[in-house]
Short mmCIF file of C-alpha atoms and ligand atoms in Angstrom, two decimals:
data_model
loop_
_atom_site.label_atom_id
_atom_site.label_comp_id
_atom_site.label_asym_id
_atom_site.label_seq_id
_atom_site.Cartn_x
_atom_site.Cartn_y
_atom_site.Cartn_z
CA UNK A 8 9.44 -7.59 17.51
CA UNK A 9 12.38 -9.42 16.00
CA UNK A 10 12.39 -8.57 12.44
CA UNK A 11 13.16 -12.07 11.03
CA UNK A 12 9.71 -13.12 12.53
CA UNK A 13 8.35 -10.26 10.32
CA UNK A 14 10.10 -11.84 7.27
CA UNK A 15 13.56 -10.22 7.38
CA UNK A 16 16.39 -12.17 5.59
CA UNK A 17 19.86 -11.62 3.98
CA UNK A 18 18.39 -10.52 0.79
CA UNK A 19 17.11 -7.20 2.68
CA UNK A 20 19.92 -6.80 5.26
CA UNK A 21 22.23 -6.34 2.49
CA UNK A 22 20.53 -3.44 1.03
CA UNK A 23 20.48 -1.58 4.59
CA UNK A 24 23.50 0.45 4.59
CA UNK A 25 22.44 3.40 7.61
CA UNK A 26 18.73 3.99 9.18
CA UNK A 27 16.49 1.91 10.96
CA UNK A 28 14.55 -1.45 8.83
CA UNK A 29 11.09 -1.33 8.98
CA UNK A 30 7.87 -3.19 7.21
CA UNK A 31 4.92 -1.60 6.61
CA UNK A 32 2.10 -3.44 8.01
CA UNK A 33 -0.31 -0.77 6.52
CA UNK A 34 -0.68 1.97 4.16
CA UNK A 35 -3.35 4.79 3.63
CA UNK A 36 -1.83 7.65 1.36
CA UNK A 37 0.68 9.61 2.77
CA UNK A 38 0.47 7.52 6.44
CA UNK A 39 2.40 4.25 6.98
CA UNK A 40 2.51 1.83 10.24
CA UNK A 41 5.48 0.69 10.03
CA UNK A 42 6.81 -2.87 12.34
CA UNK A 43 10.01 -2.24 13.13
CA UNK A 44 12.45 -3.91 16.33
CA UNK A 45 11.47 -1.43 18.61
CA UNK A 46 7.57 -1.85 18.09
CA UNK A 47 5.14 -0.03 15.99
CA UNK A 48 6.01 3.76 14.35
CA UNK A 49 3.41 5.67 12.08
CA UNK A 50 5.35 7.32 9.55
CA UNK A 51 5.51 9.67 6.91
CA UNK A 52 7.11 9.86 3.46
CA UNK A 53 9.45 12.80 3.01
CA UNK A 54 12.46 14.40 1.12
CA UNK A 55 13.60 12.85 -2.17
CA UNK A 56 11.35 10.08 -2.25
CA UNK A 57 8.46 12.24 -1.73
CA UNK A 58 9.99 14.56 -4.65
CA UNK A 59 10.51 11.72 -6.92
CA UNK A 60 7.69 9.47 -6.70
CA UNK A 61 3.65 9.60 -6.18
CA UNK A 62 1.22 7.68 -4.32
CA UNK A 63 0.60 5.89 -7.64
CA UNK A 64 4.05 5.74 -8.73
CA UNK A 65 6.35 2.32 -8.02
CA UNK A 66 8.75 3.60 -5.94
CA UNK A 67 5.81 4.58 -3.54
CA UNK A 68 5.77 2.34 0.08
CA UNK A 69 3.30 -0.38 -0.14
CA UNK A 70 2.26 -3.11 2.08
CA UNK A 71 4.99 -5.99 2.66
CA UNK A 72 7.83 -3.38 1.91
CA UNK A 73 10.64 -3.18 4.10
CA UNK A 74 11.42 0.29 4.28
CA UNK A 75 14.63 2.68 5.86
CA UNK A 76 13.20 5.19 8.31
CA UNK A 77 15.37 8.01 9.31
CA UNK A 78 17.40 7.39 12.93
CA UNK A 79 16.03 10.90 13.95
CA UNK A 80 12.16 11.08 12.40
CA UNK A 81 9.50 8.31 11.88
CA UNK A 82 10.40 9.43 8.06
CA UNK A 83 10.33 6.82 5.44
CA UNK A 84 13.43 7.38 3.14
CA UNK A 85 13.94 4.48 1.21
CA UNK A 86 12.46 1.68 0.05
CA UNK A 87 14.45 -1.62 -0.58
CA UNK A 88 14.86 -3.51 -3.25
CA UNK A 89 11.77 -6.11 -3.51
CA UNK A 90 11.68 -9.92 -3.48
CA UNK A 91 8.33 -10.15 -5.14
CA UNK A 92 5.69 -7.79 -5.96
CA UNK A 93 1.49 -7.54 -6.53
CA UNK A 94 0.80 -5.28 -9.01
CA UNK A 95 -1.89 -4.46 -11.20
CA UNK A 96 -2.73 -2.02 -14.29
CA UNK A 97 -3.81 1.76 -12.63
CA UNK A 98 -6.84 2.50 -12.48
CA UNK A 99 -8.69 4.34 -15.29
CA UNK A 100 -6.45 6.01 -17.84
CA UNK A 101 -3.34 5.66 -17.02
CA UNK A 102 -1.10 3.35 -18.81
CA UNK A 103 0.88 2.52 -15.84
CA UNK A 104 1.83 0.05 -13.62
CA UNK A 105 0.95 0.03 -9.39
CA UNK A 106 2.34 -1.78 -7.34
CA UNK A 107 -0.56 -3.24 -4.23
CA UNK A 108 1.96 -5.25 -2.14
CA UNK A 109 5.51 -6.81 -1.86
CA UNK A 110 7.02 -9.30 -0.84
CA UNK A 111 4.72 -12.07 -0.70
CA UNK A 112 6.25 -15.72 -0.64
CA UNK A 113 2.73 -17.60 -0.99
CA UNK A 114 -0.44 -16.25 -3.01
CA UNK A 115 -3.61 -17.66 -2.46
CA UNK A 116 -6.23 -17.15 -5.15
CA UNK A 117 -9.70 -17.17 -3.95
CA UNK A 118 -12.12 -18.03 -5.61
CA UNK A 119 -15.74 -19.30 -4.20
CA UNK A 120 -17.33 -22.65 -5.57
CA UNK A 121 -20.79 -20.66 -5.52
CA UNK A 122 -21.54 -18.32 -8.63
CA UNK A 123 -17.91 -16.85 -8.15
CA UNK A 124 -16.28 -20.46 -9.56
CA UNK A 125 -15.35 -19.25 -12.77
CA UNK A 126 -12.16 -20.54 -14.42
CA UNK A 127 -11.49 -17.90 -16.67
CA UNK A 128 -10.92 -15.70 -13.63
CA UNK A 129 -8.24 -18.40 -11.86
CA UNK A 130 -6.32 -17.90 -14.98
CA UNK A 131 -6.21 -14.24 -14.95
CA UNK A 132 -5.28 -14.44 -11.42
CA UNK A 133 -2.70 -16.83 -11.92
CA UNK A 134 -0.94 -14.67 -14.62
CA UNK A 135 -1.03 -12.21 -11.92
CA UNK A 136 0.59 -14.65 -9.22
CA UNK A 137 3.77 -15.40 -11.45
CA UNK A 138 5.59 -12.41 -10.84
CA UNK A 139 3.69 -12.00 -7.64
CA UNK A 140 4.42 -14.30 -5.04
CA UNK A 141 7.41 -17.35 -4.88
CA UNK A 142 4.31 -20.12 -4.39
CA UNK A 143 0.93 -20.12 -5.65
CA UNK A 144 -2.11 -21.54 -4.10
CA UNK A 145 -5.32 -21.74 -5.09
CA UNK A 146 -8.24 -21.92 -2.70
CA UNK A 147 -11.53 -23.01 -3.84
CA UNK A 148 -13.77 -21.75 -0.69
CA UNK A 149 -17.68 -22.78 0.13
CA UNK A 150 -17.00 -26.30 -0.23
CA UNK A 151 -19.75 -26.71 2.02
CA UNK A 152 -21.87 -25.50 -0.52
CA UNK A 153 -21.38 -28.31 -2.90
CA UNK A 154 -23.66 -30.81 -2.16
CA UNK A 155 -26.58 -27.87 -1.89
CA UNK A 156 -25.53 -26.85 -5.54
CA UNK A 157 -24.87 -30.61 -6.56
CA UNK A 158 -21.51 -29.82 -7.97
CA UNK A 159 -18.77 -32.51 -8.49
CA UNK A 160 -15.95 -30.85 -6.60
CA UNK A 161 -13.73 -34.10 -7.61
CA UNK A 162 -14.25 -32.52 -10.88
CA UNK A 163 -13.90 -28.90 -10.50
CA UNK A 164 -10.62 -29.87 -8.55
CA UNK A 165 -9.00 -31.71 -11.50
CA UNK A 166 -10.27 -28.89 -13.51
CA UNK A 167 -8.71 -25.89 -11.26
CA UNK A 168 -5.59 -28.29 -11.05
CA UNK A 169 -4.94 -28.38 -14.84
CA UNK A 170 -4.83 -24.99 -14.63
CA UNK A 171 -2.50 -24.43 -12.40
CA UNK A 172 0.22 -27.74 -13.30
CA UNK A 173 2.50 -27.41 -10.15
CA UNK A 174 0.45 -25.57 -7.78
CA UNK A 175 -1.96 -26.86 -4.63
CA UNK A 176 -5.59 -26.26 -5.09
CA UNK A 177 -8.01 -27.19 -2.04
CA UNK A 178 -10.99 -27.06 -1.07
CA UNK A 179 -12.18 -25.87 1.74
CA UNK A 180 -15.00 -24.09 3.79
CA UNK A 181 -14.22 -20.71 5.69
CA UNK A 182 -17.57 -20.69 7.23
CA UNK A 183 -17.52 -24.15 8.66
CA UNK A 184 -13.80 -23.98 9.06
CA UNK A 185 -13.09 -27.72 6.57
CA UNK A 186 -9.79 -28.02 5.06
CA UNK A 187 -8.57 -24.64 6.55
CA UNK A 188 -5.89 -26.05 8.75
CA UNK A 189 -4.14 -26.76 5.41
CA UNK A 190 -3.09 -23.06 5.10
CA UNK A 191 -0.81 -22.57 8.23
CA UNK A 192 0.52 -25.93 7.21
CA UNK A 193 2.33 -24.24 3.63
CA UNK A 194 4.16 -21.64 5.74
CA UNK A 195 6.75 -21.63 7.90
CA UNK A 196 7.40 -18.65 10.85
CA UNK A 197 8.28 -15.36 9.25
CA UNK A 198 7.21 -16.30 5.74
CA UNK A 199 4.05 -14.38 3.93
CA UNK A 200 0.77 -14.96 2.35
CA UNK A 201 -1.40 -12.81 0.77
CA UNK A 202 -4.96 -13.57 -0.42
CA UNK A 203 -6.52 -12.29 -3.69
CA UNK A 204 -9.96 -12.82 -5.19
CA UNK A 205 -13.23 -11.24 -6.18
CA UNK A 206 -15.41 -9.46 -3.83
CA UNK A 207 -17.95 -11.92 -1.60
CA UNK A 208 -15.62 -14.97 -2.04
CA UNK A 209 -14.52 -15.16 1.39
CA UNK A 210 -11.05 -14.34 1.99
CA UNK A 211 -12.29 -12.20 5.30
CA UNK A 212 -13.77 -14.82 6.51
CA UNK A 213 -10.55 -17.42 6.07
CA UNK A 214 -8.64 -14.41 7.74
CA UNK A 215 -10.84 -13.77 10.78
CA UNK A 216 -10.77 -17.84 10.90
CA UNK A 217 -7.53 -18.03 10.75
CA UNK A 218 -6.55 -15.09 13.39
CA UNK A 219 -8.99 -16.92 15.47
CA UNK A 220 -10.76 -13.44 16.62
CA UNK A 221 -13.12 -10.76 14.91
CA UNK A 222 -10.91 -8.49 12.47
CA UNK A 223 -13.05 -5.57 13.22
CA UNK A 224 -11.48 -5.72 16.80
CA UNK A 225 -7.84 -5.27 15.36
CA UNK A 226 -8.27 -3.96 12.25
CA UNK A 227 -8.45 -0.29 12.86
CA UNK A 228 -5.69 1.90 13.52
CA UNK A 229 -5.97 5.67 14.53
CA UNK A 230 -2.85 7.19 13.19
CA UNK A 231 -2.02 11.07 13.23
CA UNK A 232 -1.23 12.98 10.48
CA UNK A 233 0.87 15.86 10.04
CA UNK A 234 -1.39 18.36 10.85
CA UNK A 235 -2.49 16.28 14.08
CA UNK A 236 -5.40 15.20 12.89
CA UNK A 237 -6.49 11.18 13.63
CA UNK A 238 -7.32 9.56 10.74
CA UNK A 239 -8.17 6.07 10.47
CA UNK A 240 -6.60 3.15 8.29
CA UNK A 241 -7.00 -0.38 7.98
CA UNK A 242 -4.45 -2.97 9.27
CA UNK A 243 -3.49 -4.81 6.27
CA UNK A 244 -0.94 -7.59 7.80
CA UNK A 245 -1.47 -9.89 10.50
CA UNK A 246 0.83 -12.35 12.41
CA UNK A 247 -0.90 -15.41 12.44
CA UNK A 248 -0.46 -17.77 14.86
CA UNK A 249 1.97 -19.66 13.80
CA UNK A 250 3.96 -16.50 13.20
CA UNK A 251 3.95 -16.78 9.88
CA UNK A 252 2.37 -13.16 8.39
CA UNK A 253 -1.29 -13.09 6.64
CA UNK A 254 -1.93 -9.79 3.74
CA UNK A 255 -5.65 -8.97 3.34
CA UNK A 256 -5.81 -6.80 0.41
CA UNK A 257 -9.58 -5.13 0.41
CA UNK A 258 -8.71 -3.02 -2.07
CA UNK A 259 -8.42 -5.22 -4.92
CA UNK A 260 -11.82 -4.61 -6.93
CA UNK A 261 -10.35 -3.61 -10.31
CA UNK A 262 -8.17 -6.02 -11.61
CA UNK A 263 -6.53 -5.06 -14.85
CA UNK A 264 -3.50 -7.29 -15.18
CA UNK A 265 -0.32 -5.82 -15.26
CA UNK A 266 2.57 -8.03 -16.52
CA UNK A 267 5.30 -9.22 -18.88
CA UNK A 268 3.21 -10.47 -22.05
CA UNK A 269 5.63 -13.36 -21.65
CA UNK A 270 4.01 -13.93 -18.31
CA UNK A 271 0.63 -15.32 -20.27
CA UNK A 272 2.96 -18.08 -22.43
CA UNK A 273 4.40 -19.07 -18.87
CA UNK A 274 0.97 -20.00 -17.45
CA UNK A 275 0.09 -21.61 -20.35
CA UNK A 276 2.15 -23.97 -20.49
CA UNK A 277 0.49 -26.49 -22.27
CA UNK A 278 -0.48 -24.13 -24.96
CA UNK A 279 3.47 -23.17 -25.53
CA UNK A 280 4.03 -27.32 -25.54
CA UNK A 281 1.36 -27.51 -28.24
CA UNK A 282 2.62 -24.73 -30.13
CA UNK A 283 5.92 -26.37 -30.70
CA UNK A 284 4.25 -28.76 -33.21
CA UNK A 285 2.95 -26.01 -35.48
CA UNK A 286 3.84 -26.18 -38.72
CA UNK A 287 4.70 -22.75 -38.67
CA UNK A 288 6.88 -20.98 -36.09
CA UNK A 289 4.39 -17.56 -35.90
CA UNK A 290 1.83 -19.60 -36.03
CA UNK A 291 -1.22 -17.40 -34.26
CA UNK A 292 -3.59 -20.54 -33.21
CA UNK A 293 -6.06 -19.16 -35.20
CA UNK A 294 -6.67 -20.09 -38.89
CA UNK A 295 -3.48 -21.75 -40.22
CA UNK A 296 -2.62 -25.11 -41.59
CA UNK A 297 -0.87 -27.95 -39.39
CA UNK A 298 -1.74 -26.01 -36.41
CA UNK A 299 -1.35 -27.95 -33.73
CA UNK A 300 -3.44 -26.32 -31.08
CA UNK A 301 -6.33 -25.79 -32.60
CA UNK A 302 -6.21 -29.46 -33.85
CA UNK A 303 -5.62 -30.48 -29.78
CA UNK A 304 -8.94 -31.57 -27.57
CA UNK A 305 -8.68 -28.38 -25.67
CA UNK A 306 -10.99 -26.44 -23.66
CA UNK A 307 -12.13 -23.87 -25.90
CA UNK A 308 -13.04 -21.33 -23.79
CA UNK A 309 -8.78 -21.96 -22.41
CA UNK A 310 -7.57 -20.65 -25.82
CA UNK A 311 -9.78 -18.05 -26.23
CA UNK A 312 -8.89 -16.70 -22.68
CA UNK A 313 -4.75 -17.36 -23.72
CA UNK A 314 -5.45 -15.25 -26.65
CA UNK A 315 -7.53 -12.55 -24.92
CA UNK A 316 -5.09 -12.32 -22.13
CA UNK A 317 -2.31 -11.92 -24.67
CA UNK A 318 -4.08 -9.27 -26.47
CA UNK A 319 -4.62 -7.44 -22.95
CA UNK A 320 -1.07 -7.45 -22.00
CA UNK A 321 0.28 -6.64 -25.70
CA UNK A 322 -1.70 -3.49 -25.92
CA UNK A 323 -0.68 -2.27 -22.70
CA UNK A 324 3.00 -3.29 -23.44
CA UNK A 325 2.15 -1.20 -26.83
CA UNK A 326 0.62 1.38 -24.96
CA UNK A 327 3.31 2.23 -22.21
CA UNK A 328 5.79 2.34 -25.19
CA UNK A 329 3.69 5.13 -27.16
CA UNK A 330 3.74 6.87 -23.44
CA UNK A 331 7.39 6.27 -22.47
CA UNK A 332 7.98 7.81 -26.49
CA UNK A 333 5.99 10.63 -25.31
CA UNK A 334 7.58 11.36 -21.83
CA UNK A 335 11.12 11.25 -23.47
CA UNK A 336 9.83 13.34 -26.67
CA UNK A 337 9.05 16.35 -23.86
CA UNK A 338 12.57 15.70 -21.65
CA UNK A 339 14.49 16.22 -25.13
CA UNK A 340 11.79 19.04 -26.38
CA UNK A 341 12.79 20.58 -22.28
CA UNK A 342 16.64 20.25 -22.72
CA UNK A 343 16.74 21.39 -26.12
CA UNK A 344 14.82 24.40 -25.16
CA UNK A 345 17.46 26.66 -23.84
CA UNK A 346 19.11 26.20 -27.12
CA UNK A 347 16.48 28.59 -28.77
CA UNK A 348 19.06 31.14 -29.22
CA UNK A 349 21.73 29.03 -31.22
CA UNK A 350 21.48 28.93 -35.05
CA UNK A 351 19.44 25.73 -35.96
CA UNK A 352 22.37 23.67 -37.45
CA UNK A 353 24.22 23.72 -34.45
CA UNK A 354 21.59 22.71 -32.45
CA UNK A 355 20.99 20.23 -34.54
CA UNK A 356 24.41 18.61 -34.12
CA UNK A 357 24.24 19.00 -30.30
CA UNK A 358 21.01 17.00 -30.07
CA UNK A 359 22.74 14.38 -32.63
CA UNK A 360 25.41 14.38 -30.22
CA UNK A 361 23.64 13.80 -26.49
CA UNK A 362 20.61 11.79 -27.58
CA UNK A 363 21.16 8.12 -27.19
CA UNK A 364 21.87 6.37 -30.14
CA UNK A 365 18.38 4.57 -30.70
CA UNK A 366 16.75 7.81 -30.93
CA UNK A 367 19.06 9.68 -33.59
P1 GDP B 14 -14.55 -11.15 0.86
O1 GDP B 14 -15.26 -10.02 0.18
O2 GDP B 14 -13.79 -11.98 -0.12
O3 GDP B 14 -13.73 -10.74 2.03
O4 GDP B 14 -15.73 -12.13 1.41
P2 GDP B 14 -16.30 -12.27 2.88
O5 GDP B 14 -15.36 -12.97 3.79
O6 GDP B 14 -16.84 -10.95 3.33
O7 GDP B 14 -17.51 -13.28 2.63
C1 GDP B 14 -18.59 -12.96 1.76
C2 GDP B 14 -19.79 -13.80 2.17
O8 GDP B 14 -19.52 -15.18 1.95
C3 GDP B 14 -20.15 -13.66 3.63
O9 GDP B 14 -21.57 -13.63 3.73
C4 GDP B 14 -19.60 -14.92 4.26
O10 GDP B 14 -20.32 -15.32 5.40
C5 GDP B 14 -19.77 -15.93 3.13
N1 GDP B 14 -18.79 -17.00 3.23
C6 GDP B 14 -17.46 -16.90 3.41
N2 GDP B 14 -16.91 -18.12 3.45
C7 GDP B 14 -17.89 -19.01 3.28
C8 GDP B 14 -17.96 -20.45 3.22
O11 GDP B 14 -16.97 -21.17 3.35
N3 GDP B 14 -19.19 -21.00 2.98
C9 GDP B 14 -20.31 -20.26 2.84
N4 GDP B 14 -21.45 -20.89 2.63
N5 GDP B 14 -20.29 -18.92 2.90
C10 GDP B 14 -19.11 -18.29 3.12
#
């Protein structure tokens, strides 16, 4: 494989100072399939990047990456620098961020015209897709179902359009293969797509179409572990033909955004224009005089999503603070520890003198 067809460029190469370039085409834990010139390698994460980073963490391999493997071990031991990256709010507890995939030049949000059509959901997604992928697209599949569920898909499309100012939304049907050629045509060789969406709204189905064979027959991968033992993980990129690269995700059930607060403003662009006229600069959009939003014919259901998505992403911004605040509290309780034995005032001093100033 010639790694420019896999999406190599200059922005990678100059990261690459020893080793051998790799992408991984598929990730399951601790075991990576990684493309690299010389064919496929299955490979394992070791040394300091295993020490200094978890399955969960950022730093951790993901699908898209292009990764260093060692010249004398199929040993991952670096990953470079990303272009782009899919990431989403950890599940449960945890206040932090993972990252799914990397490196994606083209999204495409899914979303199915049946009960899935939902635009609420395209504009959670498309918060998602600014920091996400260079282009976004947004694919609005089952057309064929429209005349069945006697919807007006001229205006659904004007409707998905205004919510995404800038970016293609199509129709099309998967199943009977309509307005699918349109894909392939938004990509040139070596570039990559990824495609996100709920459960059920097709984006298998626009794969398998698009591969032109069953999945199932190239999906699964038998790759050894440490210990020997074959385990099996799922294929998660595909050269198309074409040779541009396809990303099925199946793993995205959850999704709790995870983004720049300033990254809700940017999709809402015509809120921020709005908000301009205010009469007053903080205005909130809620109760206040001369407020030119809430005065504006828009879709209510718009601005109450704005400010629920703004809410979402200001409380986790809020929250990651309070557990950033907590991390450093126990590094500074750990390195002032050994100073148990010197009289309090000096101790004092010292910690004056190596904490950074914003903390003293
Ligand atoms: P995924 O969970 O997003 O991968 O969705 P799937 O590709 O598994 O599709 C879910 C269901 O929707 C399956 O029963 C598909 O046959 C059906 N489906 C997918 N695309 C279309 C389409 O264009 N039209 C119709 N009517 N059904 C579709």
């Amino acid at each position: 494989m010639f790694l420019r067809q896999l999406g190599w460029n200059d922005f990678f190469a100059k990261q690459l100072l020893d080793g051998i370039p790799g992408r991984v085409a598929s990730s399951n834990r601790e075991h990576f399939l990684i493309w690299t010139e010389d064919g496929e390698v299955e490979a394992s994460v070791r040394g300091r990047l295993r020490h200094s980073s978890s399955e969960y963490s950022c730093e951790w391999p993901c699908v898209g990456d292009w990764v260093v493997l060692r010249e004398t071990a199929p040993v991952i031991d670096r990953v470079l620098d990303r272009k782009t990256k899919l990431s989403r709010k950890q599940p449960g507890k945890q206040m932090r961020e993972q990252v799914l995939a990397a490196n994606i030049d083209v999204l495409f949000i899914v979303s199915g015209l049946d009960r899935d059509y939902n635009p609420r959901r395209i504009e959670r997604y498309l918060v998602l897709a600014r920091e996400s992928g260079e282009r976004t697209v947004v694919l609005l599949n089952k057309a064929d179902l429209a005349e069945e569920l006697a919807l007006n898909l001229d205006r659904i499309l004007s409707e998905t359009g205004r919510l995404a100012p800038g970016d293609p939304v199509l129709a099309l049907s998967a199943l009977s293969g309509d307005g699918l050629l349109a894909l392939p045509a938004l990509l040139a060789p070596g570039e990559t797509a990824a495609l996100i969406g709920s459960s059920g709204v097709g984006k298998s189905t626009i794969l398998n179409r698009l591969l032109g064979q069953e999945r199932q027959r190239t999906h699964v991968v038998r790759a050894a572990d440490d210990r020997g033992r074959h385990t099996t993980t799922s294929r998660e990129l595909f050269v198309m033909p074409g040779g541009w690269l396809l990303m099925d995700l199946p793993g995205l059930r959850e999704l709790q955004l995870w983004a720049d607060p300033e990254q809700v403003d940017g999709s809402f662009g015509d809120i921020q224009e709005l908000a301009r006229h205010c009469r007053f600069r903080d205005c909130t959009h809620t109760s206040e005089p001369g407020c030119a939003v809430q005065s504006a014919e828009l879709d209510s259901g718009r601005l109450a999503n704005y400010r629920k998505l703004q809410r979402e992403l200001a409380y986790l911004d809020r929250k990651s603070d309070v557990r950033v605040e907590r991390e450093e509290h126990s590094r500074w309780k750990a390195i002032e520890r050994p100073c148990a034995a010197i009289p309090s005032a000096i101790r004092l001093e010292q910690s004056r003198r190596i904490r950074p100033k914003d903390q003293s």
